[in-house]
Amino acid sequence: MNFMNEMRIEFLSKSQNEAFARVVVAAFVAQLDPTIEEITDIKTAVSEAVTNAIIHGYEDNMGMVEIKCILIDNKIEIEVIDKGKGIVDIGLAREPLYTSKPELERSGMGFTIMESFMDRVEIISKINKGTTIKMYKELKSIS
Amino acid sequence: MNFMNEMRIEFLSKSQNEAFARVVVAAFVAQLDPTIEEITDIKTAVSEAVTNAIIHGYEDNMGMVEIKCILIDNKIEIEVIDKGKGIVDIGLAREPLYTSKPELERSGMGFTIMESFMDRVEIISKINKGTTIKMYKELKSIS
Amino acid sequence: MTLELCIDKQTLLVKIIGELDHHTAEEIRNAIDFELDNNSVRNILFDFSDLTFMDSSGIGVLMGRYKKVSKRNGQVGIYHINPQVRRIFEISGLLGILKEYKNKKQALENI
Amino acid sequence: MTLELCIDKQTLLVKIIGELDHHTAEEIRNAIDFELDNNSVRNILFDFSDLTFMDSSGIGVLMGRYKKVSKRNGQVGIYHINPQVRRIFEISGLLGILKEYKNKKQALENI
Ligand SMILES: Nc1ncnc2c1ncn2[C@@H]1O[C@H](COP(=O)(O)OP(=O)(O)O)[C@@H](O)[C@H]1O
Ligand SMILES: Nc1ncnc2c1ncn2[C@@H]1O[C@H](COP(=O)(O)OP(=O)(O)O)[C@@H](O)[C@H]1O
């Protein structure tokens, strides 16, 4: 293990913080010198998870969204955590095109995008306790 | 009160996180549409406080540095917190040119710069418990 | 995010400058729907040259507009898609529904 | 942060591209001191055109180099200071110690 760094951020579940969350994670991950494509992949996956925490986790209530980010060598681990309503059926939630909020014009493609932009995505959720999305990516550019 | 937002970040006391801390605070405060000069003032003050936490608070040990940032209307409140060794004499520490680490070529101008770039700076510190720097600034550009 | 809207014959031209996420989606949706409701446009043409970021909220916006104009037998066209946005389009199957053009000229001639 | 160093007669020219904070200070200090120790330079001239950020760690670096070259009766010059850096110089009294020049040409002729 040559390189290790770690951060944790918490912010209000307001939609303007979606862009802020992307900037924070991109700035932190930039220390590893990823390609622009790799940064964009990570920003997109973070954007999906943070948006879900805000609109599905907290719905119309205010709460705190948390992001943890750990860098070890060329490996990135990102957790997006909410203490919101939780996911009833994780298998269903992962399915492409499934959304519980079609009236908000959600596409149901959030998890599919996280999975294709990151190496691995884990979902941990408990009804009325909240949801944690763990995402992993190894930077090929610096392996 | 028309606008309110809030975030909290924690990161390892590594010197490469000084630049990261500046980017995070600048990105968050940018929501208020400050002038470039106001952003630079805030980045500079944050840089001073975070650097102090890393080199004076934690010295050669690793610890977590925390930043809290609250925006209310055009008012910004920033706290930089370490759980390091604390400040023995706060009055002395505030004095221009006083530094306990001249061997590291510190200039002793950190607090003086924080005070002149922000509206108000409060120092709360306890030996072996840590230090909290609270800084306030009202954006003139949007008052 | 800044929005540039203009109408060319039956086509509403929409240029999104900046980021399309859940936060900016509402403003984009409202502005486009206002034009659709108040003008006799049939097609929508998106200029993505200056779109700097898009996530799945963008899919929702595009699908929603597609459904609206389909009811008037109109089309949704798009040009200047960057590689990141193209991947999102491919994953979501949007490229099968929207008409992609090389540039504005080709789009306006063929939509 | 990138550093450009070159020597013109008795003067070491230092251009800092990027940010000067506690993290980058060490690299800057080491590079300059290496040149001072291994070459017969007397003066240091800083080009701050591409310095995008500086905090009080920069004061320490400049003061430290000033002390070193003073011992050889040399000077520290500087040009193209932006307003933020100028304020830090004013607060810290550095402007009374360093020689400020309009540009490289004027600096090299007068240092
Ligand atoms: N953080 C969360 N809290 C509660 N439910 C969630 C969360 N994230 C996702 N979900 C559920 O999973 C579904 C699928 O999510 P996703 O694939 O991102 O699509 P979309 O956000 O477009 O609905 C959501 O519609 C929602 O029901
Ligand atoms: N977070 C901190 N923890 C412990 N001591 C501190 C902290 N911040 C400042 N100090 C003390 O206050 C002094 C003055 O700080 P400052 O004005 O920033 O100057 P400098 O960092 O150049 O020494 C430091 O030298 C140190 O002794």
Short mmCIF file of N, CA, C and O in Angstrom, two decimals, chain A residues 43-124:
data_model
loop_
_atom_site.label_atom_id
_atom_site.label_comp_id
_atom_site.label_asym_id
_atom_site.label_seq_id
_atom_site.Cartn_x
_atom_site.Cartn_y
_atom_site.Cartn_z
N LYS A 43 -18.20 10.85 -11.36
CA LYS A 43 -19.15 11.94 -11.12
C LYS A 43 -20.58 11.51 -11.45
O LYS A 43 -21.52 11.84 -10.73
N THR A 44 -20.73 10.77 -12.54
CA THR A 44 -22.07 10.35 -12.95
C THR A 44 -22.66 9.38 -11.93
O THR A 44 -23.81 9.53 -11.51
N ALA A 45 -21.85 8.39 -11.50
CA ALA A 45 -22.34 7.42 -10.52
C ALA A 45 -22.71 8.11 -9.20
O ALA A 45 -23.76 7.83 -8.60
N VAL A 46 -21.86 9.04 -8.75
CA VAL A 46 -22.15 9.78 -7.50
C VAL A 46 -23.42 10.60 -7.66
O VAL A 46 -24.27 10.66 -6.77
N SER A 47 -23.58 11.21 -8.81
CA SER A 47 -24.77 12.02 -9.07
C SER A 47 -26.04 11.17 -8.96
O SER A 47 -27.05 11.59 -8.37
N GLU A 48 -26.00 9.95 -9.51
CA GLU A 48 -27.16 9.06 -9.44
C GLU A 48 -27.50 8.71 -7.99
O GLU A 48 -28.65 8.79 -7.56
N ALA A 49 -26.47 8.32 -7.23
CA ALA A 49 -26.72 7.88 -5.86
C ALA A 49 -27.19 9.04 -4.98
O ALA A 49 -28.10 8.87 -4.15
N VAL A 50 -26.60 10.22 -5.16
CA VAL A 50 -26.99 11.37 -4.35
C VAL A 50 -28.40 11.83 -4.71
O VAL A 50 -29.22 12.14 -3.83
N THR A 51 -28.71 11.83 -5.99
CA THR A 51 -30.06 12.20 -6.43
C THR A 51 -31.08 11.24 -5.83
O THR A 51 -32.14 11.66 -5.34
N ASN A 52 -30.78 9.94 -5.85
CA ASN A 52 -31.69 8.95 -5.26
C ASN A 52 -31.91 9.21 -3.77
O ASN A 52 -33.03 9.12 -3.27
N ALA A 53 -30.82 9.51 -3.04
CA ALA A 53 -30.95 9.79 -1.62
C ALA A 53 -31.90 10.97 -1.40
O ALA A 53 -32.76 10.95 -0.52
N ILE A 54 -31.76 12.00 -2.24
CA ILE A 54 -32.57 13.20 -2.09
C ILE A 54 -34.04 12.96 -2.47
O ILE A 54 -34.95 13.29 -1.71
N ILE A 55 -34.28 12.35 -3.64
CA ILE A 55 -35.68 12.24 -4.07
C ILE A 55 -36.40 10.99 -3.57
O ILE A 55 -37.58 11.03 -3.28
N HIS A 56 -35.67 9.86 -3.47
CA HIS A 56 -36.35 8.65 -2.99
C HIS A 56 -36.17 8.47 -1.49
O HIS A 56 -37.10 8.10 -0.79
N GLY A 57 -34.93 8.70 -1.00
CA GLY A 57 -34.67 8.48 0.42
C GLY A 57 -35.45 9.46 1.28
O GLY A 57 -36.21 9.07 2.16
N TYR A 58 -35.26 10.75 1.01
CA TYR A 58 -35.87 11.77 1.88
C TYR A 58 -37.17 12.34 1.31
O TYR A 58 -37.86 13.12 1.99
N GLU A 59 -37.51 12.01 0.07
CA GLU A 59 -38.72 12.56 -0.57
C GLU A 59 -38.85 14.05 -0.27
O GLU A 59 -37.93 14.81 -0.58
N ASP A 60 -39.92 14.49 0.33
CA ASP A 60 -40.06 15.94 0.53
C ASP A 60 -39.47 16.44 1.84
O ASP A 60 -39.58 17.63 2.17
N ASN A 61 -38.88 15.56 2.62
CA ASN A 61 -38.30 16.00 3.90
C ASN A 61 -36.85 16.40 3.72
O ASN A 61 -36.20 16.03 2.77
N MET A 62 -36.33 17.17 4.69
CA MET A 62 -34.92 17.52 4.70
C MET A 62 -34.17 16.51 5.55
O MET A 62 -34.63 16.15 6.63
N GLY A 63 -33.04 16.07 5.08
CA GLY A 63 -32.19 15.19 5.87
C GLY A 63 -30.75 15.39 5.44
O GLY A 63 -30.48 16.24 4.59
N MET A 64 -29.84 14.64 6.04
CA MET A 64 -28.44 14.77 5.65
C MET A 64 -28.04 13.59 4.76
O MET A 64 -28.32 12.43 5.06
N VAL A 65 -27.36 13.92 3.67
CA VAL A 65 -26.77 12.90 2.80
C VAL A 65 -25.28 12.85 3.13
O VAL A 65 -24.65 13.89 3.30
N GLU A 66 -24.75 11.65 3.24
CA GLU A 66 -23.34 11.49 3.59
C GLU A 66 -22.61 10.76 2.48
O GLU A 66 -23.14 9.84 1.88
N ILE A 67 -21.40 11.20 2.21
CA ILE A 67 -20.54 10.48 1.26
C ILE A 67 -19.23 10.16 1.95
O ILE A 67 -18.62 11.05 2.56
N LYS A 68 -18.81 8.90 1.88
CA LYS A 68 -17.48 8.52 2.36
C LYS A 68 -16.66 8.13 1.15
O LYS A 68 -17.16 7.46 0.24
N CYS A 69 -15.41 8.52 1.14
CA CYS A 69 -14.57 8.17 0.01
C CYS A 69 -13.20 7.74 0.51
O CYS A 69 -12.58 8.45 1.29
N ILE A 70 -12.79 6.56 0.11
CA ILE A 70 -11.49 6.03 0.52
C ILE A 70 -10.67 5.72 -0.73
O ILE A 70 -11.18 5.10 -1.67
N LEU A 71 -9.44 6.20 -0.74
CA LEU A 71 -8.52 5.90 -1.84
C LEU A 71 -7.40 5.02 -1.31
O LEU A 71 -6.77 5.37 -0.31
N ILE A 72 -7.18 3.88 -1.94
CA ILE A 72 -6.03 3.03 -1.57
C ILE A 72 -5.35 2.64 -2.87
O ILE A 72 -5.95 1.98 -3.72
N ASP A 73 -4.12 3.06 -3.02
CA ASP A 73 -3.40 2.87 -4.28
C ASP A 73 -4.26 3.39 -5.42
O ASP A 73 -4.62 4.54 -5.43
N ASN A 74 -4.63 2.48 -6.37
CA ASN A 74 -5.44 2.95 -7.49
C ASN A 74 -6.91 2.56 -7.34
O ASN A 74 -7.66 2.55 -8.30
N LYS A 75 -7.29 2.22 -6.09
CA LYS A 75 -8.67 1.77 -5.86
C LYS A 75 -9.49 2.84 -5.15
O LYS A 75 -9.04 3.44 -4.18
N ILE A 76 -10.72 3.01 -5.62
CA ILE A 76 -11.61 4.01 -5.06
C ILE A 76 -12.85 3.32 -4.50
O ILE A 76 -13.44 2.47 -5.16
N GLU A 77 -13.20 3.69 -3.27
CA GLU A 77 -14.41 3.15 -2.64
C GLU A 77 -15.26 4.35 -2.25
O GLU A 77 -14.79 5.24 -1.55
N ILE A 78 -16.49 4.38 -2.71
CA ILE A 78 -17.39 5.51 -2.41
C ILE A 78 -18.67 4.97 -1.78
O ILE A 78 -19.28 4.04 -2.32
N GLU A 79 -19.05 5.56 -0.66
CA GLU A 79 -20.34 5.20 -0.06
C GLU A 79 -21.25 6.43 -0.06
O GLU A 79 -20.81 7.51 0.33
N VAL A 80 -22.49 6.25 -0.48
CA VAL A 80 -23.48 7.33 -0.40
C VAL A 80 -24.57 6.85 0.54
O VAL A 80 -25.18 5.81 0.30
N ILE A 81 -24.78 7.59 1.60
CA ILE A 81 -25.64 7.13 2.70
C ILE A 81 -26.78 8.10 2.98
O ILE A 81 -26.55 9.31 3.09
N ASP A 82 -28.00 7.58 3.09
CA ASP A 82 -29.08 8.42 3.61
C ASP A 82 -29.77 7.71 4.75
O ASP A 82 -29.64 6.49 4.90
N LYS A 83 -30.45 8.46 5.58
CA LYS A 83 -31.22 7.88 6.69
C LYS A 83 -32.70 8.04 6.39
O LYS A 83 -33.51 8.35 7.26
N GLY A 84 -33.05 7.79 5.15
CA GLY A 84 -34.42 8.01 4.68
C GLY A 84 -35.28 6.76 4.73
O GLY A 84 -35.08 5.90 5.58
N LYS A 85 -36.19 6.64 3.76
CA LYS A 85 -37.22 5.61 3.91
C LYS A 85 -36.81 4.19 3.54
O LYS A 85 -37.53 3.24 3.87
N GLY A 86 -35.66 4.04 2.88
CA GLY A 86 -35.22 2.69 2.56
C GLY A 86 -35.87 2.12 1.32
O GLY A 86 -36.84 2.67 0.81
N ILE A 87 -35.31 1.01 0.82
CA ILE A 87 -35.80 0.38 -0.40
C ILE A 87 -36.54 -0.91 -0.04
O ILE A 87 -36.01 -1.77 0.65
N VAL A 88 -37.77 -1.04 -0.53
CA VAL A 88 -38.59 -2.21 -0.21
C VAL A 88 -38.02 -3.46 -0.88
O VAL A 88 -37.79 -4.48 -0.24
N ASP A 89 -37.79 -3.39 -2.18
CA ASP A 89 -37.35 -4.57 -2.93
C ASP A 89 -36.10 -4.20 -3.73
O ASP A 89 -36.17 -3.59 -4.79
N ILE A 90 -34.94 -4.60 -3.20
CA ILE A 90 -33.67 -4.20 -3.82
C ILE A 90 -33.52 -4.81 -5.21
O ILE A 90 -33.03 -4.16 -6.14
N GLY A 91 -33.96 -6.07 -5.38
CA GLY A 91 -33.89 -6.72 -6.68
C GLY A 91 -34.65 -5.92 -7.74
O GLY A 91 -34.16 -5.68 -8.84
N LEU A 92 -35.84 -5.52 -7.38
CA LEU A 92 -36.68 -4.72 -8.29
C LEU A 92 -36.03 -3.37 -8.57
O LEU A 92 -35.98 -2.90 -9.72
N ALA A 93 -35.51 -2.73 -7.52
CA ALA A 93 -34.90 -1.40 -7.66
C ALA A 93 -33.74 -1.42 -8.65
O ALA A 93 -33.55 -0.49 -9.44
N ARG A 94 -32.97 -2.52 -8.65
CA ARG A 94 -31.82 -2.63 -9.55
C ARG A 94 -32.23 -2.81 -11.01
O ARG A 94 -31.43 -2.57 -11.91
N GLU A 95 -33.46 -3.26 -11.25
CA GLU A 95 -33.86 -3.55 -12.63
C GLU A 95 -33.87 -2.29 -13.50
O GLU A 95 -34.40 -1.27 -13.09
N PRO A 96 -33.32 -2.41 -14.71
CA PRO A 96 -33.35 -1.27 -15.62
C PRO A 96 -34.79 -0.84 -15.86
O PRO A 96 -35.67 -1.70 -15.96
N LEU A 97 -35.03 0.44 -15.92
CA LEU A 97 -36.33 1.03 -16.22
C LEU A 97 -37.33 0.98 -15.06
O LEU A 97 -38.39 1.60 -15.14
N TYR A 98 -37.00 0.26 -13.97
CA TYR A 98 -37.94 0.31 -12.85
C TYR A 98 -37.76 1.60 -12.06
O TYR A 98 -36.67 1.93 -11.61
N THR A 99 -38.86 2.31 -11.87
CA THR A 99 -38.85 3.49 -11.00
C THR A 99 -40.14 3.54 -10.20
O THR A 99 -41.21 3.18 -10.71
N SER A 100 -40.05 3.96 -8.95
CA SER A 100 -41.26 4.13 -8.15
C SER A 100 -41.83 5.54 -8.32
O SER A 100 -42.87 5.86 -7.77
N LYS A 101 -41.15 6.38 -9.09
CA LYS A 101 -41.62 7.75 -9.26
C LYS A 101 -41.70 8.16 -10.74
O LYS A 101 -41.09 9.15 -11.16
N PRO A 102 -42.52 7.41 -11.54
CA PRO A 102 -42.65 7.81 -12.95
C PRO A 102 -43.27 9.19 -13.09
O PRO A 102 -42.99 9.90 -14.07
N GLU A 103 -44.08 9.60 -12.10
CA GLU A 103 -44.73 10.91 -12.16
C GLU A 103 -43.70 12.05 -12.09
O GLU A 103 -43.98 13.18 -12.50
N LEU A 104 -42.51 11.77 -11.60
CA LEU A 104 -41.43 12.78 -11.59
C LEU A 104 -40.53 12.63 -12.81
O LEU A 104 -39.45 13.20 -12.86
N GLU A 105 -40.99 11.84 -13.79
CA GLU A 105 -40.18 11.57 -14.99
C GLU A 105 -38.84 10.95 -14.65
O GLU A 105 -37.84 11.25 -15.30
N ARG A 106 -38.78 10.11 -13.62
CA ARG A 106 -37.56 9.34 -13.38
C ARG A 106 -37.52 8.23 -14.42
O ARG A 106 -38.56 7.69 -14.82
N SER A 107 -36.33 7.88 -14.84
CA SER A 107 -36.20 6.91 -15.94
C SER A 107 -36.02 5.49 -15.43
O SER A 107 -36.12 4.53 -16.20
N GLY A 108 -35.68 5.33 -14.16
CA GLY A 108 -35.41 3.99 -13.65
C GLY A 108 -34.05 3.46 -14.08
O GLY A 108 -33.77 2.26 -13.97
N MET A 109 -33.19 4.33 -14.59
CA MET A 109 -31.89 3.88 -15.08
C MET A 109 -30.73 4.20 -14.13
O MET A 109 -29.57 3.96 -14.46
N GLY A 110 -31.05 4.74 -12.95
CA GLY A 110 -29.98 5.17 -12.03
C GLY A 110 -29.02 4.04 -11.64
O GLY A 110 -27.81 4.16 -11.83
N PHE A 111 -29.58 2.94 -11.13
CA PHE A 111 -28.71 1.83 -10.70
C PHE A 111 -27.97 1.22 -11.89
O PHE A 111 -26.81 0.81 -11.77
N THR A 112 -28.66 1.13 -13.03
CA THR A 112 -28.01 0.57 -14.22
C THR A 112 -26.79 1.40 -14.60
O THR A 112 -25.73 0.87 -14.96
N ILE A 113 -26.92 2.72 -14.52
CA ILE A 113 -25.79 3.60 -14.84
C ILE A 113 -24.67 3.46 -13.81
O ILE A 113 -23.49 3.35 -14.16
N MET A 114 -25.03 3.44 -12.52
CA MET A 114 -23.99 3.24 -11.50
C MET A 114 -23.22 1.95 -11.78
O MET A 114 -22.00 1.92 -11.72
N GLU A 115 -23.97 0.88 -12.10
CA GLU A 115 -23.31 -0.41 -12.33
C GLU A 115 -22.41 -0.40 -13.56
O GLU A 115 -21.37 -1.03 -13.56
N SER A 116 -22.82 0.34 -14.59
CA SER A 116 -21.98 0.28 -15.78
C SER A 116 -20.83 1.29 -15.72
O SER A 116 -19.84 1.14 -16.43
N PHE A 117 -20.92 2.30 -14.86
CA PHE A 117 -19.83 3.28 -14.75
C PHE A 117 -18.83 2.94 -13.65
O PHE A 117 -17.72 3.47 -13.63
N MET A 118 -19.22 2.07 -12.72
CA MET A 118 -18.32 1.64 -11.66
C MET A 118 -18.06 0.14 -11.82
O MET A 118 -18.78 -0.54 -12.56
N ASP A 119 -17.07 -0.41 -11.11
CA ASP A 119 -16.78 -1.84 -11.23
C ASP A 119 -17.81 -2.69 -10.48
O ASP A 119 -18.14 -3.79 -10.89
N ARG A 120 -18.27 -2.15 -9.35
CA ARG A 120 -19.18 -2.95 -8.52
C ARG A 120 -20.05 -2.01 -7.69
O ARG A 120 -19.57 -0.97 -7.25
N VAL A 121 -21.32 -2.37 -7.49
CA VAL A 121 -22.24 -1.55 -6.70
C VAL A 121 -22.97 -2.44 -5.70
O VAL A 121 -23.57 -3.45 -6.09
N GLU A 122 -22.90 -2.09 -4.42
CA GLU A 122 -23.62 -2.83 -3.39
C GLU A 122 -24.71 -1.94 -2.80
O GLU A 122 -24.49 -0.76 -2.56
N ILE A 123 -25.87 -2.54 -2.54
CA ILE A 123 -26.98 -1.77 -1.94
C ILE A 123 -27.32 -2.38 -0.59
O ILE A 123 -27.58 -3.57 -0.49
N ILE A 124 -27.28 -1.57 0.45
CA ILE A 124 -27.67 -2.02 1.78
C ILE A 124 -28.81 -1.09 2.20
O ILE A 124 -28.66 0.13 2.17
#
